[in-house]
Coordinates of C-alpha atoms and ligand atoms in Angstrom, one line a residue:
X1 CA -1.8 -13.9 -13.2
X2 CA -4.2 -15.3 -10.7
X3 CA -3.7 -14.1 -7.1
X4 CA -6.6 -16.0 -5.5
X5 CA -4.9 -17.7 -2.7
X6 CA -5.7 -21.4 -2.0
X7 CA -7.2 -22.5 1.3
X8 CA -3.9 -24.0 2.3
X9 CA -2.0 -20.7 1.6
X10 CA -4.5 -18.7 3.6
X11 CA -4.3 -21.2 6.5
X12 CA -0.5 -20.9 6.5
X13 CA -0.8 -17.1 6.5
X14 CA -3.3 -17.3 9.4
X15 CA -1.0 -19.6 11.4
X16 CA 1.9 -17.2 10.9
X17 CA -0.2 -14.2 11.9
X18 CA -1.5 -15.9 15.1
X19 CA 1.9 -17.1 16.1
X20 CA 3.5 -13.7 15.5
X21 CA 0.9 -11.9 17.6
X22 CA 0.9 -14.4 20.4
X23 CA 4.5 -15.5 20.6
X24 CA 6.7 -12.8 18.9
X25 CA 5.0 -9.5 19.7
X26 CA 5.2 -9.5 23.5
X27 CA 9.0 -9.6 23.6
X28 CA 9.9 -7.6 20.5
X29 CA 10.6 -4.2 22.1
X30 CA 12.9 -5.7 24.8
X31 CA 14.7 -8.0 22.3
X32 CA 15.3 -4.9 20.1
X33 CA 16.7 -2.9 23.0
X34 CA 18.9 -5.7 24.3
X35 CA 19.9 -7.0 20.8
X36 CA 18.8 -10.4 22.1
X37 CA 18.5 -13.5 19.8
X38 CA 15.0 -15.1 19.9
X39 CA 16.1 -18.6 20.7
X40 CA 12.7 -19.9 21.9
X41 CA 10.8 -18.3 19.0
X42 CA 13.1 -19.7 16.4
X43 CA 12.7 -23.2 18.0
X44 CA 8.9 -22.9 17.8
X45 CA 9.1 -21.6 14.2
X46 CA 11.0 -24.7 13.4
X47 CA 8.3 -26.9 15.0
X48 CA 5.7 -25.1 12.8
X49 CA 7.7 -26.1 9.7
X50 CA 8.5 -22.4 9.0
X51 CA 12.3 -22.9 8.8
X52 CA 12.1 -25.4 5.9
X53 CA 9.0 -24.2 4.2
X54 CA 9.8 -25.0 0.6
X55 CA 11.8 -28.2 1.2
X56 CA 10.3 -31.5 0.2
X57 CA 8.9 -33.6 3.1
X58 CA 11.4 -36.3 1.9
X59 CA 14.1 -34.1 3.4
X60 CA 12.2 -33.0 6.5
X61 CA 10.6 -29.9 5.0
X62 CA 7.0 -28.6 4.9
X63 CA 6.7 -29.0 1.0
X64 CA 5.0 -25.6 0.6
X65 CA 5.2 -23.2 -2.3
X66 CA 7.0 -19.8 -2.5
X67 CA 3.6 -17.9 -2.3
X68 CA 3.0 -19.5 1.1
X69 CA 6.5 -18.6 2.1
X70 CA 5.9 -15.0 1.2
X71 CA 2.6 -14.9 3.1
X72 CA 4.3 -16.3 6.2
X73 CA 7.3 -14.1 5.9
X74 CA 5.1 -11.1 5.6
X75 CA 3.1 -11.9 8.8
X76 CA 6.2 -12.7 10.8
X77 CA 8.1 -9.6 9.6
X78 CA 5.0 -7.4 10.2
X79 CA 5.5 -8.1 13.9
X80 CA 9.2 -8.5 14.0
X81 CA 11.6 -8.2 11.0
X82 CA 14.4 -9.7 13.0
X83 CA 12.6 -13.0 13.2
X84 CA 11.8 -12.5 9.5
X85 CA 15.4 -12.4 8.5
X86 CA 16.5 -15.4 10.6
X87 CA 13.7 -17.4 8.9
X88 CA 14.4 -16.0 5.5
X89 CA 18.1 -17.0 5.5
X90 CA 17.4 -20.5 6.6
X91 CA 14.6 -20.9 4.0
X92 CA 15.8 -19.1 0.9
X93 CA 19.6 -19.1 1.2
X94 CA 20.4 -22.3 3.0
X95 CA 17.8 -25.0 2.7
X96 CA 16.7 -24.0 -0.9
X97 CA 20.4 -24.1 -2.0
X98 CA 21.1 -27.4 -0.4
X99 CA 18.0 -29.1 -1.8
X100 CA 18.7 -27.7 -5.3
X101 CA 22.5 -28.3 -5.4
X102 CA 23.5 -30.6 -2.5
X103 CA 24.7 -34.2 -2.9
X104 CA 22.6 -36.9 -1.3
X105 CA 25.2 -37.1 1.6
X106 CA 24.7 -33.3 2.2
X107 CA 20.9 -33.6 2.1
X108 CA 20.8 -36.5 4.5
X109 CA 23.3 -35.2 6.9
X110 CA 22.6 -31.4 6.9
X111 CA 19.5 -30.5 5.0
X112 CA 17.1 -32.7 7.0
X113 CA 17.9 -31.1 10.5
X114 CA 18.0 -27.6 8.9
X115 CA 14.6 -28.1 7.3
X116 CA 13.1 -29.5 10.5
X117 CA 14.4 -26.5 12.4
X118 CA 16.6 -28.6 14.6
X119 CA 19.7 -26.8 13.3
X120 CA 20.1 -23.2 11.9
X121 CA 22.0 -22.2 8.8
X122 CA 24.0 -19.2 7.6
X123 CA 25.2 -18.0 4.2
X124 CA 28.7 -16.5 4.0
X125 CA 29.5 -14.7 0.8
X126 CA 30.3 -11.2 1.9
X127 CA 33.8 -10.2 2.9
X128 CA 35.5 -7.0 4.1
X129 CA 36.2 -6.1 0.5
X130 CA 33.5 -8.1 -1.2
X131 CA 30.0 -6.8 -0.6
X132 CA 28.4 -5.6 -3.8
X133 CA 31.5 -6.7 -5.7
X134 CA 30.9 -10.3 -4.7
X135 CA 33.4 -11.9 -7.2
X136 CA 36.3 -10.3 -5.3
X137 CA 36.6 -13.2 -2.9
X138 CA 39.7 -13.3 -0.7
X139 CA 38.9 -16.3 1.4
X140 CA 41.1 -19.1 0.0
X141 CA 40.7 -22.8 0.0
X142 CA 43.4 -25.3 -1.1
X143 CA 43.2 -29.1 -1.2
X144 CA 45.1 -31.3 1.2
X145 CA 44.2 -35.0 0.7
X146 CA 40.5 -35.5 1.6
X147 CA 40.2 -32.0 2.9
X148 CA 40.1 -28.4 1.7
X149 CA 41.9 -25.9 4.0
X150 CA 40.1 -22.5 4.4
X151 CA 41.7 -19.2 5.3
X152 CA 40.0 -15.8 5.3
X153 CA 37.3 -13.6 6.8
X154 CA 33.5 -13.4 6.1
X155 CA 31.6 -10.3 7.1
X156 CA 28.0 -9.3 8.1
X157 CA 26.8 -12.9 8.4
X158 CA 23.2 -13.2 9.5
X159 CA 22.7 -15.9 12.2
X160 CA 26.5 -15.6 12.7
X161 CA 26.9 -16.9 16.2
X162 CA 23.7 -18.9 16.4
X163 CA 24.0 -21.0 13.3
X164 CA 25.1 -24.6 13.3
X165 CA 25.9 -24.9 9.6
X166 CA 27.5 -22.3 7.3
X167 CA 27.6 -22.2 3.5
X168 CA 31.0 -20.6 2.9
X169 CA 32.1 -19.3 -0.6
X170 CA 35.9 -19.6 -1.0
X171 CA 38.3 -19.2 -3.9
X172 CA 39.7 -22.6 -4.8
X173 CA 41.4 -21.4 -8.1
X174 CA 42.4 -17.8 -7.9
X175 CA 43.3 -17.5 -11.6
X176 CA 39.8 -18.6 -12.7
X177 CA 38.3 -15.6 -10.8
X178 CA 34.6 -16.1 -10.2
X179 CA 34.7 -19.5 -12.0
X180 CA 37.2 -20.6 -9.3
X181 CA 34.9 -20.1 -6.4
X182 CA 33.5 -23.1 -4.5
X183 CA 30.8 -23.5 -1.8
X184 CA 31.7 -25.4 1.4
X185 CA 29.3 -26.5 4.2
X186 CA 31.2 -25.8 7.4
X187 CA 30.1 -27.0 10.8
X188 CA 30.3 -24.8 13.8
X189 CA 32.9 -25.8 16.3
X190 CA 35.5 -27.3 14.0
X191 CA 39.2 -26.3 14.5
X192 CA 40.2 -23.1 12.8
X193 CA 36.7 -21.6 12.7
X194 CA 36.0 -18.7 15.0
X195 CA 33.4 -16.0 15.3
X196 CA 34.4 -12.3 15.1
X197 CA 32.7 -9.5 16.9
X198 CA 28.9 -9.3 17.1
X199 CA 27.8 -6.2 15.1
X200 CA 25.9 -3.5 17.1
X201 CA 23.3 -2.7 14.4
X202 CA 20.8 0.1 13.7
X203 CA 17.9 -2.3 13.1
X204 CA 16.9 -5.9 13.0
X205 CA 18.8 -5.9 16.3
X206 CA 17.4 -9.1 17.7
X207 CA 18.9 -11.0 14.7
X208 CA 22.6 -11.8 15.1
X209 CA 25.2 -10.6 12.7
X210 CA 29.0 -11.2 13.0
X211 CA 32.1 -12.0 11.0
X212 CA 33.5 -15.5 10.6
X213 CA 37.3 -16.1 10.8
X214 CA 38.9 -19.2 9.1
X215 CA 42.5 -20.0 9.9
X216 CA 43.9 -23.3 8.6
X217 CA 40.3 -24.7 8.8
X218 CA 40.0 -28.2 7.4
X219 CA 36.7 -29.1 5.7
X220 CA 36.1 -32.5 4.3
X221 CA 35.9 -32.7 0.4
X222 CA 32.4 -34.3 0.7
X223 CA 31.2 -31.0 2.2
X224 CA 31.5 -29.2 -1.2
X225 CA 28.0 -28.1 -2.3
X226 CA 27.4 -28.7 -6.0
X227 CA 30.9 -28.9 -7.4
X228 CA 34.3 -27.1 -7.5
X229 CA 34.1 -23.8 -9.3
X230 CA 30.3 -23.5 -9.1
X231 CA 30.3 -21.5 -5.9
X232 CA 29.6 -18.1 -7.5
X233 CA 26.7 -19.5 -9.6
X234 CA 25.4 -21.2 -6.4
X235 CA 25.5 -17.9 -4.6
X236 CA 23.8 -15.9 -7.4
X237 CA 21.1 -18.5 -8.1
X238 CA 20.3 -18.8 -4.4
X239 CA 20.2 -15.0 -3.9
X240 CA 17.7 -14.7 -6.8
X241 CA 15.2 -16.6 -4.6
X242 CA 16.4 -14.9 -1.4
X243 CA 15.4 -11.5 -2.8
X244 CA 11.8 -12.7 -2.8
X245 CA 12.1 -13.4 0.9
X246 CA 13.6 -10.0 1.6
X247 CA 10.8 -8.4 -0.5
X248 CA 8.3 -10.2 1.7
X249 CA 10.1 -9.1 4.9
X250 CA 10.0 -5.4 3.6
X251 CA 6.3 -5.9 2.7
X252 CA 5.6 -6.9 6.3
X253 CA 7.2 -3.7 7.6
X254 CA 5.3 -1.6 5.1
X255 CA 2.0 -3.2 6.1
X256 CA 2.8 -2.7 9.8
X257 CA 3.6 1.0 9.1
X258 CA 0.3 1.5 7.3
X259 CA -1.8 -0.3 9.9
X260 CA -0.2 1.6 12.8
X261 CA -0.8 4.9 10.9
X262 CA -4.5 4.2 10.3
X263 CA -5.0 3.1 14.0
X264 CA -3.2 6.1 15.3
X265 CA -5.0 8.6 13.0
X266 CA -8.4 7.4 14.2
X267 CA -7.4 7.9 17.8
X268 CA -5.3 11.1 17.9
X269 CA -7.1 14.4 18.0
X270 CA -5.8 17.7 16.7
X271 CA -7.7 21.0 15.9
X272 CA -10.8 19.5 17.5
X273 CA -11.1 16.3 15.5
X274 CA -9.3 13.0 14.9
X275 CA -6.3 13.6 12.7
X276 CA -7.8 11.0 10.2
X277 CA -10.3 13.8 9.3
X278 CA -7.5 16.0 8.0
X279 CA -6.7 15.8 4.3
X280 CA -3.0 16.1 5.0
X281 CA -3.2 12.7 6.9
X282 CA -5.6 11.1 4.4
X283 CA -3.3 11.8 1.5
X284 CA -0.4 10.1 3.4
X285 CA -2.5 7.1 4.2
X286 CA -3.8 6.8 0.6
X287 CA -0.3 7.1 -0.8
X288 CA 1.1 4.4 1.6
X289 CA -1.8 2.0 0.9
X290 CA -1.3 2.3 -2.8
X291 CA 2.4 1.6 -2.5
X292 CA 1.6 -1.4 -0.2
X293 CA -0.8 -2.9 -2.8
X294 CA 1.7 -2.5 -5.6
X295 CA 4.3 -4.1 -3.3
X296 CA 2.1 -7.1 -2.7
X297 CA 1.5 -7.6 -6.4
X298 CA 5.2 -7.3 -7.4
X299 CA 6.3 -9.7 -4.7
X300 CA 3.6 -12.3 -5.4
X301 CA 4.4 -12.1 -9.1
X302 CA 8.0 -13.0 -8.4
X303 CA 6.9 -15.8 -6.1
X304 CA 4.3 -17.2 -8.5
X305 CA 6.9 -17.2 -11.4
X306 CA 9.3 -19.2 -9.2
X307 CA 6.6 -21.6 -8.3
X308 CA 5.7 -22.0 -12.0
X309 CA 9.4 -22.7 -12.8
X310 CA 9.4 -19.7 -15.1
X311 CA 12.3 -17.1 -15.2
X312 CA 12.2 -14.9 -12.1
X313 CA 15.6 -13.2 -11.8
X314 CA 14.5 -9.8 -13.1
X315 CA 11.2 -10.0 -11.2
X316 CA 12.8 -10.9 -7.8
X317 CA 15.3 -8.1 -8.2
X318 CA 12.4 -5.7 -9.1
X319 CA 10.4 -6.9 -6.0
X320 CA 13.3 -6.5 -3.6
X321 CA 14.2 -3.1 -5.1
X322 CA 10.7 -1.7 -5.1
X323 CA 9.3 -3.2 -1.8
X324 CA 12.4 -2.3 0.3
X325 CA 12.2 1.3 -1.1
X326 CA 8.5 1.7 -0.2
X327 CA 9.0 0.1 3.2
X328 CA 11.4 2.9 4.1
X329 CA 9.0 5.5 2.7
X330 CA 6.0 4.0 4.6
X331 CA 8.0 3.8 7.8
X332 CA 9.0 7.4 7.5
X333 CA 5.5 8.5 6.8
X334 CA 4.2 6.5 9.8
X335 CA 6.7 8.4 12.0
X336 CA 5.5 11.7 10.5
X337 CA 1.8 10.8 11.2
X338 CA 2.7 9.8 14.8
X339 CA 4.6 13.1 15.3
X340 CA 6.6 13.1 18.6
X341 CA 5.1 9.7 19.6
X342 CA 6.6 8.3 16.4
X343 CA 10.1 9.1 17.6
X344 CA 9.9 7.0 20.8
X345 CA 10.2 3.3 21.1
X346 CA 6.7 2.7 22.6
X347 CA 4.9 3.2 19.3
X348 CA 7.1 0.8 17.3
X349 CA 7.1 2.9 14.1
X350 CA 10.7 4.2 14.8
X351 CA 11.8 0.5 14.8
X352 CA 10.0 0.0 11.5
X353 CA 12.3 2.6 9.9
X354 CA 15.4 1.1 11.5
X355 CA 14.4 -2.4 10.4
X356 CA 13.3 -1.3 6.9
X357 CA 16.6 0.4 6.0
X358 CA 18.6 -2.9 5.9
X359 CA 16.2 -4.4 3.3
X360 CA 17.6 -1.8 0.8
X361 CA 21.1 -3.1 1.6
X362 CA 21.4 -6.9 2.2
X363 CA 21.0 -9.7 -0.4
X364 CA 22.3 -7.1 -2.9
X365 CA 21.9 -3.4 -2.5
X366 CA 19.2 -1.6 -4.4
X367 CA 21.9 -0.3 -6.7
X368 CA 22.9 -4.0 -7.5
X369 CA 19.2 -4.8 -8.0
X370 CA 18.9 -2.1 -10.7
X371 CA 22.0 -3.5 -12.4
X372 CA 20.4 -7.0 -12.4
X373 CA 17.2 -5.6 -13.8
X374 CA 18.9 -3.5 -16.5
X375 CA 21.2 -6.3 -17.6
X376 CA 18.3 -8.6 -17.8
X377 CA 16.2 -6.1 -19.9
X378 CA 19.1 -5.2 -22.2
X379 CA 19.9 -8.9 -22.9
X380 CA 16.2 -9.6 -23.6
X381 CA 15.7 -7.0 -26.4
Ligands
CAA401 N1 21.5 -14.8 -11.3 C1 22.2 -15.8 -11.8 N2 23.5 -15.6 -12.3 C2 24.0 -14.4 -12.2 C3 23.3 -13.3 -11.6 C4 22.0 -13.5 -11.2 N3 21.2 -12.6 -10.6 N4 24.1 -12.2 -11.7 C5 25.3 -12.6 -12.2 N5 25.2 -13.9 -12.5 C6 26.3 -14.7 -13.1 C7 26.6 -14.3 -14.5 O1 25.7 -14.9 -15.4 C8 28.0 -14.8 -14.6 O2 28.0 -16.2 -14.8 P1 28.9 -17.0 -15.8 O3 30.3 -16.5 -15.7 O4 28.8 -18.5 -15.5 O5 28.4 -16.7 -17.2 C9 28.6 -14.5 -13.2 O6 27.5 -14.5 -12.4 C10 29.4 -13.2 -13.1 O7 28.5 -12.2 -13.5 P2 29.0 -10.8 -14.0 O8 30.0 -11.0 -15.1 O9 27.8 -10.0 -14.4 O10 29.8 -10.2 -12.8 P3 29.8 -8.8 -12.2 O11 30.9 -8.7 -11.2 O12 29.8 -7.8 -13.3 O13 28.4 -8.6 -11.4 C11 27.0 -8.9 -9.5 C12 28.1 -9.5 -10.5 C13 25.6 -9.1 -10.2 C14 27.2 -7.5 -9.2 C15 27.1 -9.8 -8.2 O14 28.4 -9.6 -7.7 C16 26.1 -9.5 -7.2 O15 25.0 -9.9 -7.3 N6 26.5 -8.7 -6.1 C17 25.7 -8.6 -4.9 C18 26.0 -9.7 -4.0 C19 24.9 -9.9 -3.0 O16 23.7 -9.9 -3.3 N7 25.3 -10.1 -1.7 C20 24.4 -10.4 -0.7 C21 25.2 -11.1 0.4 S1 24.2 -12.3 1.3 C22 23.2 -11.5 2.4 O17 23.1 -10.3 2.4 C23 22.5 -12.5 3.2 C24 22.0 -11.9 4.5 O18 22.8 -11.8 5.4 C25 20.6 -11.6 4.7

């Protein structure tokens, strides 16, 4: 596999890096403390084409490949993983799903503003009793004339209060179990749709997470995405690509942890010399750097397979599983290298740990990723 990036891919990476350093970094500590949504930053990311990166220009997108998306996600998440997840959900879970499975009506009405960054999307699969066990959907939808009526609760929804359009999975035929689940595009503000409490999170605090409550909520039939009964396949297929985005987010945090550690080790003195001269620190840095390189390769492999239209289910699960794990390990080591300074907000590395932890949980826990990997291997041989 060739990982020589094209000039265009490198330019996208550079644009993301410069934007993140100039526009995202200055407010990141304050937004983390106050759990404040980055409205202005997200608007500007939209103007740069970073909210519909892989969508065709025919539908308002930037027409870039998955490799470019990974490079941009990595640079944004390196500076602020909260902005990373907002961007990731709109790109991988919402716009990709709508472009791949949406009707022309859905694409014209909803995909175009989402891809242009004029509107923001959310993906609502999880429920109070359906996290890893995602087939156990309790949100119900029944048909009444030209509408479906939704009742139920969705939990832990990224972009919860700030999204405009929501992809909601609901059970339309209970007896058919996961084959009776359907995806609906629901607009914010319609009758019977309310937001639940905003979650007070450990990390990615400047992204917004809340529950969604549907009570007798009427959604037009034409807002079904793909077709009735295809909602679970829609969710699974979309999440396969989403996991590449989360791997890229975790990669950004791991790279940030490594770079902060190297910088600090060359400045901080102990026992009469910079701590970078102590083998105990050198071993940690070497270990982190090796993991980061492996993480880059496994993430790029999944992205390149997706771009080449080759199977990538196993590889995206592997990337998400491995990179999220090493992001947590690298953030922990960065704190250890920083000592007491690593435990206070000013040096950022304590946030890297809090932000990294969620990458082992959302878009399928790492236990689920290993199930996906094992099932894939066992059915191959
Ligand atoms: N890709 C495509 N299809 C898949 C799939 C995958 N990775 N995994 C399962 N499927 C399909 C199966 O082929 C099967 O399809 P058919 O019936 O059409 O043949 C169907 O899904 C059911 O699969 P299983 O029989 O294997 O069902 P299961 O209950 O044993 O396992 C599961 C399903 C893999 C555990 C699934 O429930 C799962 O992935 N759970 C995790 C859910 C998840 O990732 N949630 C993330 C929430 S969104 C989020 O986090 C966004 C955010 O805020 C950032």
